[in-house]
Short mmCIF file of C-alpha atoms and ligand atoms in Angstrom, two decimals:
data_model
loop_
_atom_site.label_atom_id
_atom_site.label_comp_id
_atom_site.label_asym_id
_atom_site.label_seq_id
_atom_site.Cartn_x
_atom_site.Cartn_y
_atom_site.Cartn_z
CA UNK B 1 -123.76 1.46 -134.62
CA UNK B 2 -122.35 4.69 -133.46
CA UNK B 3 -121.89 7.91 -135.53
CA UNK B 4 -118.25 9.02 -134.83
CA UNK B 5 -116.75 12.58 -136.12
CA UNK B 6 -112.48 12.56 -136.46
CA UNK B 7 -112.04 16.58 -135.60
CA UNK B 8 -108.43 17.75 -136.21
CA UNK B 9 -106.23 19.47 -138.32
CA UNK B 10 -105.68 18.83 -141.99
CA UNK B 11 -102.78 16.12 -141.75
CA UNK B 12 -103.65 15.08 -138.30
CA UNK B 13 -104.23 11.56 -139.79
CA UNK B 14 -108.09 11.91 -140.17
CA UNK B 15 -108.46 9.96 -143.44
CA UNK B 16 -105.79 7.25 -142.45
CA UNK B 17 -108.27 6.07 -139.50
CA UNK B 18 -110.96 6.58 -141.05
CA UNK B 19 -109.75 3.88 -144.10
CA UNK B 20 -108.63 1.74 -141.77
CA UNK B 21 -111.60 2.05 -139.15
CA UNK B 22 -114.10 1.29 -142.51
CA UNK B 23 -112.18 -1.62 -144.16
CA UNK B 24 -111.88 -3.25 -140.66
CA UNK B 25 -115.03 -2.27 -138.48
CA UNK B 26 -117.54 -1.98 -140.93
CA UNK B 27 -118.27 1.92 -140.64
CA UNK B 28 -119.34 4.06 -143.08
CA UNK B 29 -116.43 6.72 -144.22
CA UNK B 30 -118.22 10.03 -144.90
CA UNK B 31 -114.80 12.34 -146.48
CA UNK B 32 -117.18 15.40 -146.97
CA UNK B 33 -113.36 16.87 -149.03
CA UNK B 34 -113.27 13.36 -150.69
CA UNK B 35 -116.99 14.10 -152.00
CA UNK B 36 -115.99 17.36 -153.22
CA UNK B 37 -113.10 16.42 -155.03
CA UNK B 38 -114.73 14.03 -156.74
CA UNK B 39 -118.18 16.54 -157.65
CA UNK B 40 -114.84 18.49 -159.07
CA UNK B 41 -113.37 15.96 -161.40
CA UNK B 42 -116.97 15.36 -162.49
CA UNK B 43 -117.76 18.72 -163.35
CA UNK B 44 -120.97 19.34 -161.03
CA UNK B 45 -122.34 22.12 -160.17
CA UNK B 46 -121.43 21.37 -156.65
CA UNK B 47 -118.23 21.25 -157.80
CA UNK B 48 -118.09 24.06 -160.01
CA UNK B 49 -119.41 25.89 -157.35
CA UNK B 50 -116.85 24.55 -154.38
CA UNK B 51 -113.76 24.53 -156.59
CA UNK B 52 -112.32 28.15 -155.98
CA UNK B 53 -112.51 27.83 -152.25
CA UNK B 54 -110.74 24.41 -152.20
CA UNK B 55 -108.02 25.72 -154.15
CA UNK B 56 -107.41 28.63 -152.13
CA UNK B 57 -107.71 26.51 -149.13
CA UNK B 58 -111.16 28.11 -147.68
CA UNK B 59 -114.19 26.54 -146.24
CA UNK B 60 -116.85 25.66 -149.36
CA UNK B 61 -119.78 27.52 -147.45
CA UNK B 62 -121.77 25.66 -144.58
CA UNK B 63 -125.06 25.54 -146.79
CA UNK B 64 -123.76 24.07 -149.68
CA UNK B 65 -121.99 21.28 -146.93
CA UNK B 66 -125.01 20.62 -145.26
CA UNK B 67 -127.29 20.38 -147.97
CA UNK B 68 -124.37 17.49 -149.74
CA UNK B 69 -124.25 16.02 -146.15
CA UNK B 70 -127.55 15.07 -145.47
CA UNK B 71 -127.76 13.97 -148.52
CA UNK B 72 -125.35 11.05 -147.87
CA UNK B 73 -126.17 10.29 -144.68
CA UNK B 74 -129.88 9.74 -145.11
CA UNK B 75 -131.26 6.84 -143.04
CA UNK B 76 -127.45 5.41 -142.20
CA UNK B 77 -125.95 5.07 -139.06
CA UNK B 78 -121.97 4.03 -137.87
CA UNK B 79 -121.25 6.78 -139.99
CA UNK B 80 -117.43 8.14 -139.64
CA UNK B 81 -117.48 11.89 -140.60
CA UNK B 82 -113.83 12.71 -141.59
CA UNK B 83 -113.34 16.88 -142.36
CA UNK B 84 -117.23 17.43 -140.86
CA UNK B 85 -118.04 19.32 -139.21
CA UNK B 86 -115.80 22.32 -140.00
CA UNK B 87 -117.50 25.38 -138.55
CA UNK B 88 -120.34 25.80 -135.51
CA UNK B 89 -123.24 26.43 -137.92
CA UNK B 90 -122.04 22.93 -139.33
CA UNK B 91 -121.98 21.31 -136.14
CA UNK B 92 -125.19 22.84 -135.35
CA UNK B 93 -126.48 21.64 -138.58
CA UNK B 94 -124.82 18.17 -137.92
CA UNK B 95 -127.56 17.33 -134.95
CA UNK B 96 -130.54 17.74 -136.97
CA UNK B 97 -128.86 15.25 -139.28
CA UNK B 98 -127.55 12.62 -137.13
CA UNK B 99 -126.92 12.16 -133.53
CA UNK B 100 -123.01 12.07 -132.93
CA UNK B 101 -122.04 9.54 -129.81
CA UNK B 102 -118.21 10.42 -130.14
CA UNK B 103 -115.81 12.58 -131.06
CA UNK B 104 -112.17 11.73 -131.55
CA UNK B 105 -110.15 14.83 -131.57
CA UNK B 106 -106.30 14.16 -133.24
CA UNK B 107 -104.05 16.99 -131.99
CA UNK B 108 -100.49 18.11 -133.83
CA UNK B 109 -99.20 21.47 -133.86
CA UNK B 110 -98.37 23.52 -136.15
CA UNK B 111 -95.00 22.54 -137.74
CA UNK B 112 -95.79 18.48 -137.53
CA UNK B 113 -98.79 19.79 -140.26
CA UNK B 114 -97.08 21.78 -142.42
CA UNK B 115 -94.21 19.02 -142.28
CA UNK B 116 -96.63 15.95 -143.02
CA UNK B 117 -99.01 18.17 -145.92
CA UNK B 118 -95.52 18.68 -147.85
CA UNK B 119 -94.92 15.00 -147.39
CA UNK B 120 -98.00 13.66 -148.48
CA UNK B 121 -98.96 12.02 -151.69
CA UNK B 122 -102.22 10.09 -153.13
CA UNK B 123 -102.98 7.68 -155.19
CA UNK B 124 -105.58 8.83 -157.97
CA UNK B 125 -106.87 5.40 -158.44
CA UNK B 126 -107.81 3.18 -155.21
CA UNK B 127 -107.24 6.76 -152.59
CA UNK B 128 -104.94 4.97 -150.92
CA UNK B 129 -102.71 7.43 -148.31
CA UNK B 130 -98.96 7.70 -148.19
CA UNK B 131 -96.23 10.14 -147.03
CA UNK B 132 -92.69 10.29 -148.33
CA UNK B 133 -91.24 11.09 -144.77
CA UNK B 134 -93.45 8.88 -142.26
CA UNK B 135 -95.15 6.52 -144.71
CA UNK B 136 -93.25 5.82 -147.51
CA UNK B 137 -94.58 3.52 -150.45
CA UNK B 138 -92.31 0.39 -151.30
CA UNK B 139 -91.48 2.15 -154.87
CA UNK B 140 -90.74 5.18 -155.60
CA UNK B 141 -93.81 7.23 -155.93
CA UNK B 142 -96.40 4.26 -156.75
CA UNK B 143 -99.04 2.89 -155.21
CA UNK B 144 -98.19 -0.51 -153.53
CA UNK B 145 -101.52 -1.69 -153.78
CA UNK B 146 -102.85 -0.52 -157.22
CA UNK B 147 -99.35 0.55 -158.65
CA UNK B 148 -100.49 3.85 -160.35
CA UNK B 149 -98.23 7.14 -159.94
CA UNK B 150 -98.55 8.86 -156.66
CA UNK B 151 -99.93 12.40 -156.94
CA UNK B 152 -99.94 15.26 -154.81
CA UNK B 153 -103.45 17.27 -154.05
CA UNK B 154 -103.30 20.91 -155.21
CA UNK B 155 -103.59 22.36 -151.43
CA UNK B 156 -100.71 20.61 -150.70
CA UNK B 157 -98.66 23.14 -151.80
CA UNK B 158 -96.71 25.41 -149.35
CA UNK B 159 -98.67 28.63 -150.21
CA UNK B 160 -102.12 26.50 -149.63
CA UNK B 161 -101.31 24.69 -146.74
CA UNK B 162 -100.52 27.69 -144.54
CA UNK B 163 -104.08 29.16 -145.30
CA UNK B 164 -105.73 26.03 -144.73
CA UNK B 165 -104.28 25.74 -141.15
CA UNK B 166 -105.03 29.68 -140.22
CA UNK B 167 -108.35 28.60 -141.53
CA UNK B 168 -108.70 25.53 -139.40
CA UNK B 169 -107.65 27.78 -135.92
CA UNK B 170 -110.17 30.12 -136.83
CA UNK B 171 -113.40 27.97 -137.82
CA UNK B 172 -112.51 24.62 -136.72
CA UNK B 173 -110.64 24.85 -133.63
CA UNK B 174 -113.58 26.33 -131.45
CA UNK B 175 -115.21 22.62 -132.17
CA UNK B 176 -112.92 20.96 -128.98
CA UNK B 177 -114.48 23.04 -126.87
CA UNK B 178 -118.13 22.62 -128.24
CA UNK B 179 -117.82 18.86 -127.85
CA UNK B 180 -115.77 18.83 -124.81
CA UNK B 181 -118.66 20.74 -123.03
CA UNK B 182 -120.99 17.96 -124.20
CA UNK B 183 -119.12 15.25 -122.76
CA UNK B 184 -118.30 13.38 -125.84
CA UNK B 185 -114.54 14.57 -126.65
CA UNK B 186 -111.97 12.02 -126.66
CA UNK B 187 -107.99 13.64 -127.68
CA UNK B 188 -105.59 11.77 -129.49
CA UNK B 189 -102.13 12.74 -129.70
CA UNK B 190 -101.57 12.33 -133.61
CA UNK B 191 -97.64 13.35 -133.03
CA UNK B 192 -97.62 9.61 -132.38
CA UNK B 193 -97.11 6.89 -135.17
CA UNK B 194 -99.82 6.26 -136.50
CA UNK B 195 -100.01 2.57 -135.73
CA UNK B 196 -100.15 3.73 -132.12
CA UNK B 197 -102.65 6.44 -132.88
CA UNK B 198 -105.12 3.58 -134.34
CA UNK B 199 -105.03 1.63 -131.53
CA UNK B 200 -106.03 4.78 -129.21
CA UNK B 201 -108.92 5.56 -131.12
CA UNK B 202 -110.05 1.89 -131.42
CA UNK B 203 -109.95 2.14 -127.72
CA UNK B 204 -111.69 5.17 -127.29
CA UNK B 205 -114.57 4.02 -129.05
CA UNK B 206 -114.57 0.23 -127.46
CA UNK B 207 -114.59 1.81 -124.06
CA UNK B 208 -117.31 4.72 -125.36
CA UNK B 209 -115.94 6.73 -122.50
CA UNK B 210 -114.80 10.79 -123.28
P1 AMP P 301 -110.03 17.94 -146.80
O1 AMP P 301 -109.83 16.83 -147.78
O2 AMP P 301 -110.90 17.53 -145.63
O3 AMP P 301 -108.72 18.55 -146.34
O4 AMP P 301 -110.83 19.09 -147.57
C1 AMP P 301 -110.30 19.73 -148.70
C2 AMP P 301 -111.02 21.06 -148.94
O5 AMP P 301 -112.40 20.81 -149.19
C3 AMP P 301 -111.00 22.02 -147.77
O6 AMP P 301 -109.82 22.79 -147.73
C4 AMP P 301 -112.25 22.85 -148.04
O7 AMP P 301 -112.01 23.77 -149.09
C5 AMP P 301 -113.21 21.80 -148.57
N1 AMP P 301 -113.98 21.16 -147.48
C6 AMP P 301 -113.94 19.87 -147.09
N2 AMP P 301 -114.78 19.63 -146.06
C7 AMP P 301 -115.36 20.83 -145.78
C8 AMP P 301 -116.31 21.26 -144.82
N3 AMP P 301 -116.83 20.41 -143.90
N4 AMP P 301 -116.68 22.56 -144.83
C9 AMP P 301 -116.18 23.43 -145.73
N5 AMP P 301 -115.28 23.10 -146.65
C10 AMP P 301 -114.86 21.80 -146.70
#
């Protein structure tokens, strides 16, 4: 099975695919921020360590990802890496790791993010995605599947979710062109509902063409 990476800004839709693309085609979703938040609410040092930067919306440093990484990925393949790689020394990293076939890259500008972070909530028990504006649940603020109280994530707040998009034009942004100029690129347009943005990136990796 092929090892896929979903490159794109935070609120492109990277972790919506991802759930859907695991529950329904078997892969393997590799959230490197789901990992963290989770080493946080367990009190790791990992997450000790990575807990500052997340809340100021910076990049937990490429060591510290790589060395996490690897350790989850060990002798897997069809493995979906949502929020990874972040940064060239991560991609860079990434190949000694595990050899990436595709890479779907979900474009929205600017405004569409900061609109969609604002929007979004979570549900702390089953992860489950939502968004007031575009994908509402069926009650107010609860989970339709698990029925717990939505939450929102900490760098969803205005202040946060600026940084974290200045941050993702500086680090993250020179990774189209990296994986453009090795053929494997395939761009989304994530403005799109997301029904419709499924459906492109089921496509893209049926026909394994860039
Ligand atoms: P995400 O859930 O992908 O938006 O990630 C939430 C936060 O976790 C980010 O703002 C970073 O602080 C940290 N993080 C997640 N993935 C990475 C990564 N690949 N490299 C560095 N920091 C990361």
């Amino acid at each position: 099975m092929k090892n896929l990476v979903l490159l794109g800004p935070p609120g492109a839709g990277k972790g919506t695919i991802a759930k859907r693309l695991a529950a329904e085609h078997g892969y393997l979703h590799l959230s490197t921020g789901d990992i963290l938040r989770d080493e946080v609410t367990r009190g790791t040092e990992l997450g000790r360590k990575a807990k500052a930067y997340m809340d100021a919306g910076e990049l937990v440093p490429d060591e510290l990802i790589l060395a996490m990484v690897k350790e989850h990925v060990a002798g897997k393949d069809g493995i979906l890496f949502d929020g990874f790689p972040r940064t060239l020394a991560q991609a860079r990293g990434l190949e000694e790791i595990a050899p990436i076939q595709l890479v779907l890259f979900l474009e929205l500008d600017r405004d569409t993010v900061v609109r969609r972070l604002s929007g979004r909530r979570v549900c702390p028990q089953c992860g489950a995605l939502y968004n007031l504006v575009t994908q509402p649940p069926k009650e107010d603020e609860r989970c339709d599947h698990c029925g717990a109280g939505l939450i929102q994530r900490d760098d969803d707040r205005p202040e946060v979710i600026a940084r974290r998009f200045e941050v993702y034009m500086k680090d993250s942004a020179p990774l189209v062109d990296y994986y453009q100029g090795k053929g494997i690129l395939v761009r989304l347009d994530a403005a799109r509902p997301p029904e419709e943005v499924y459906a492109a990136a089921l496509r893209a990796i049926r026909d394994d063409r860039p």
